[in-house]
């Protein structure tokens, strides 16, 4: 059963974005290809009693292929280079963002944090997954 709740959205609560991607080996190109599947604005949940950070939560998900035409219409402000104009679509497709891996495919569909790992262990697991992807693509080349 799907329940739809409508509320007023306050963009000021967004602290970061979560991007869901598929990493696919393209045999014709001989390289890994990254496809963005979805983007979710993330808000931080703060403990009301202590005022400390408790968790991050996705506010909603947007299906990236459907919002690409809209993202291609708006420019990103780049404080480092105001001459080269770039749209949000260029920004995401060119991977001009920093990221960390928080989840990989697994039988239980669980992120690293939900597998009983500390935040530091989850970060190390994400770095390990990133290195595995890099090494896999690097090993495909024959010199």
Tab-separated table of C-alpha atoms in Angstrom:
chain	number	residue	atom	x	y	z
A	1	UNK	CA	0.000	0.000	0.000
A	2	UNK	CA	1.346	3.405	-0.994
A	3	UNK	CA	0.567	6.408	1.183
A	4	UNK	CA	1.144	9.872	-0.228
A	5	UNK	CA	1.508	12.721	2.228
A	6	UNK	CA	1.834	16.270	1.019
A	7	UNK	CA	3.676	18.815	3.104
A	8	UNK	CA	5.302	22.141	2.507
A	9	UNK	CA	8.947	21.643	1.453
A	10	UNK	CA	11.589	23.898	2.975
A	11	UNK	CA	14.804	23.773	0.874
A	12	UNK	CA	16.800	25.209	3.788
A	13	UNK	CA	16.704	21.814	5.555
A	14	UNK	CA	18.747	20.161	2.770
A	15	UNK	CA	22.349	19.629	3.887
A	16	UNK	CA	23.566	17.317	1.102
A	17	UNK	CA	22.336	15.048	-1.685
A	18	UNK	CA	22.376	11.277	-2.035
A	19	UNK	CA	22.983	9.948	-5.540
A	20	UNK	CA	22.118	6.400	-6.552
A	21	UNK	CA	24.237	5.077	-9.421
A	22	UNK	CA	24.708	1.939	-11.466
A	23	UNK	CA	28.300	1.095	-12.379
A	24	UNK	CA	28.296	-1.030	-15.526
A	25	UNK	CA	31.135	-2.501	-17.555
A	26	UNK	CA	30.548	-1.599	-21.220
A	27	UNK	CA	32.254	-4.264	-23.340
A	28	UNK	CA	32.041	-2.164	-26.513
A	29	UNK	CA	33.834	0.774	-24.899
A	30	UNK	CA	36.033	-1.422	-22.706
A	31	UNK	CA	35.441	0.706	-19.629
A	32	UNK	CA	33.196	1.237	-16.635
A	33	UNK	CA	30.201	3.482	-17.329
A	34	UNK	CA	28.367	5.258	-14.525
A	35	UNK	CA	24.636	5.897	-14.826
A	36	UNK	CA	22.881	8.082	-12.277
A	37	UNK	CA	19.532	6.544	-11.326
A	38	UNK	CA	18.212	8.922	-8.684
A	39	UNK	CA	18.925	11.962	-6.545
A	40	UNK	CA	17.570	12.584	-3.051
A	41	UNK	CA	17.912	15.731	-0.953
A	42	UNK	CA	19.134	14.778	2.536
A	43	UNK	CA	18.244	16.417	5.831
A	44	UNK	CA	20.025	15.951	9.136
A	45	UNK	CA	18.045	14.673	12.102
A	46	UNK	CA	19.051	16.399	15.326
A	47	UNK	CA	18.231	15.022	18.775
A	48	UNK	CA	15.810	17.454	20.411
A	49	UNK	CA	17.137	16.788	23.914
A	50	UNK	CA	20.884	16.968	23.299
A	51	UNK	CA	21.035	19.005	20.085
A	52	UNK	CA	23.464	16.439	18.643
A	53	UNK	CA	23.365	14.907	15.176
A	54	UNK	CA	21.534	11.547	15.114
A	55	UNK	CA	21.219	10.561	11.453
A	56	UNK	CA	20.676	11.697	7.880
A	57	UNK	CA	17.426	11.016	6.063
A	58	UNK	CA	16.339	11.262	2.429
A	59	UNK	CA	13.447	13.723	2.117
A	60	UNK	CA	12.293	12.247	-1.227
A	61	UNK	CA	13.774	10.622	-4.339
A	62	UNK	CA	13.820	12.001	-7.887
A	63	UNK	CA	14.277	9.687	-10.883
A	64	UNK	CA	17.305	11.209	-12.637
A	65	UNK	CA	16.451	10.334	-16.276
A	66	UNK	CA	13.143	12.192	-15.878
A	67	UNK	CA	14.645	15.360	-14.363
A	68	UNK	CA	17.634	15.625	-16.749
A	69	UNK	CA	15.842	17.962	-19.205
A	70	UNK	CA	15.033	20.352	-16.349
A	71	UNK	CA	18.585	20.159	-14.926
A	72	UNK	CA	19.965	21.058	-18.373
A	73	UNK	CA	18.122	24.402	-18.251
A	74	UNK	CA	19.729	25.795	-15.083
A	75	UNK	CA	23.318	26.856	-14.522
A	76	UNK	CA	25.571	25.930	-11.621
A	77	UNK	CA	27.572	28.738	-10.070
A	78	UNK	CA	31.241	27.813	-9.984
A	79	UNK	CA	33.238	30.212	-7.767
A	80	UNK	CA	36.497	28.779	-9.153
A	81	UNK	CA	35.686	29.511	-12.813
A	82	UNK	CA	33.000	31.984	-13.852
A	83	UNK	CA	33.958	31.839	-17.550
A	84	UNK	CA	33.108	28.195	-18.262
A	85	UNK	CA	29.344	27.985	-17.827
A	86	UNK	CA	27.957	24.646	-16.677
A	87	UNK	CA	24.423	23.328	-16.200
A	88	UNK	CA	23.333	21.029	-13.382
A	89	UNK	CA	23.185	18.218	-15.942
A	90	UNK	CA	26.824	18.900	-16.928
A	91	UNK	CA	27.748	18.987	-13.239
A	92	UNK	CA	26.273	15.551	-12.497
A	93	UNK	CA	27.281	13.865	-15.772
A	94	UNK	CA	30.839	15.223	-15.472
A	95	UNK	CA	30.969	14.027	-11.853
A	96	UNK	CA	32.105	17.428	-10.528
A	97	UNK	CA	31.156	16.467	-6.988
A	98	UNK	CA	32.858	14.688	-4.141
A	99	UNK	CA	31.272	11.519	-2.870
A	100	UNK	CA	31.655	8.419	-0.763
A	101	UNK	CA	30.163	4.969	-1.241
A	102	UNK	CA	27.609	4.149	1.464
A	103	UNK	CA	26.105	1.001	-0.051
A	104	UNK	CA	26.863	-1.679	-2.632
A	105	UNK	CA	24.685	-4.477	-3.986
A	106	UNK	CA	24.167	-7.168	-1.357
A	107	UNK	CA	21.586	-9.890	-0.634
A	108	UNK	CA	20.025	-7.997	2.287
A	109	UNK	CA	19.958	-4.575	0.532
A	110	UNK	CA	21.627	-2.943	3.547
A	111	UNK	CA	23.925	0.071	3.656
A	112	UNK	CA	27.255	-0.148	5.479
A	113	UNK	CA	25.864	1.725	8.503
A	114	UNK	CA	22.972	-0.754	8.819
A	115	UNK	CA	25.337	-3.749	8.871
A	116	UNK	CA	26.410	-3.016	12.445
A	117	UNK	CA	29.516	-1.064	11.457
A	118	UNK	CA	30.731	2.086	13.131
A	119	UNK	CA	30.750	5.217	10.929
A	120	UNK	CA	34.532	4.897	10.542
A	121	UNK	CA	34.279	1.222	9.505
A	122	UNK	CA	31.521	2.145	7.027
A	123	UNK	CA	33.789	4.817	5.529
A	124	UNK	CA	36.627	2.275	5.155
A	125	UNK	CA	34.253	-0.214	3.485
A	126	UNK	CA	33.147	2.490	1.046
A	127	UNK	CA	36.762	3.331	0.234
A	128	UNK	CA	37.491	-0.363	-0.280
A	129	UNK	CA	34.557	-0.632	-2.723
A	130	UNK	CA	35.817	2.451	-4.574
A	131	UNK	CA	39.311	0.947	-4.869
A	132	UNK	CA	37.839	-2.325	-6.159
A	133	UNK	CA	35.979	-0.436	-8.918
A	134	UNK	CA	39.133	1.496	-9.844
A	135	UNK	CA	41.271	-1.667	-9.911
A	136	UNK	CA	38.685	-3.556	-11.949
A	137	UNK	CA	38.674	-0.852	-14.620
A	138	UNK	CA	42.478	-0.545	-14.512
A	139	UNK	CA	42.964	-4.323	-14.903
A	140	UNK	CA	40.939	-4.313	-18.129
A	141	UNK	CA	43.654	-2.436	-19.981
A	142	UNK	CA	46.397	-4.359	-21.751
A	143	UNK	CA	49.708	-2.550	-22.222
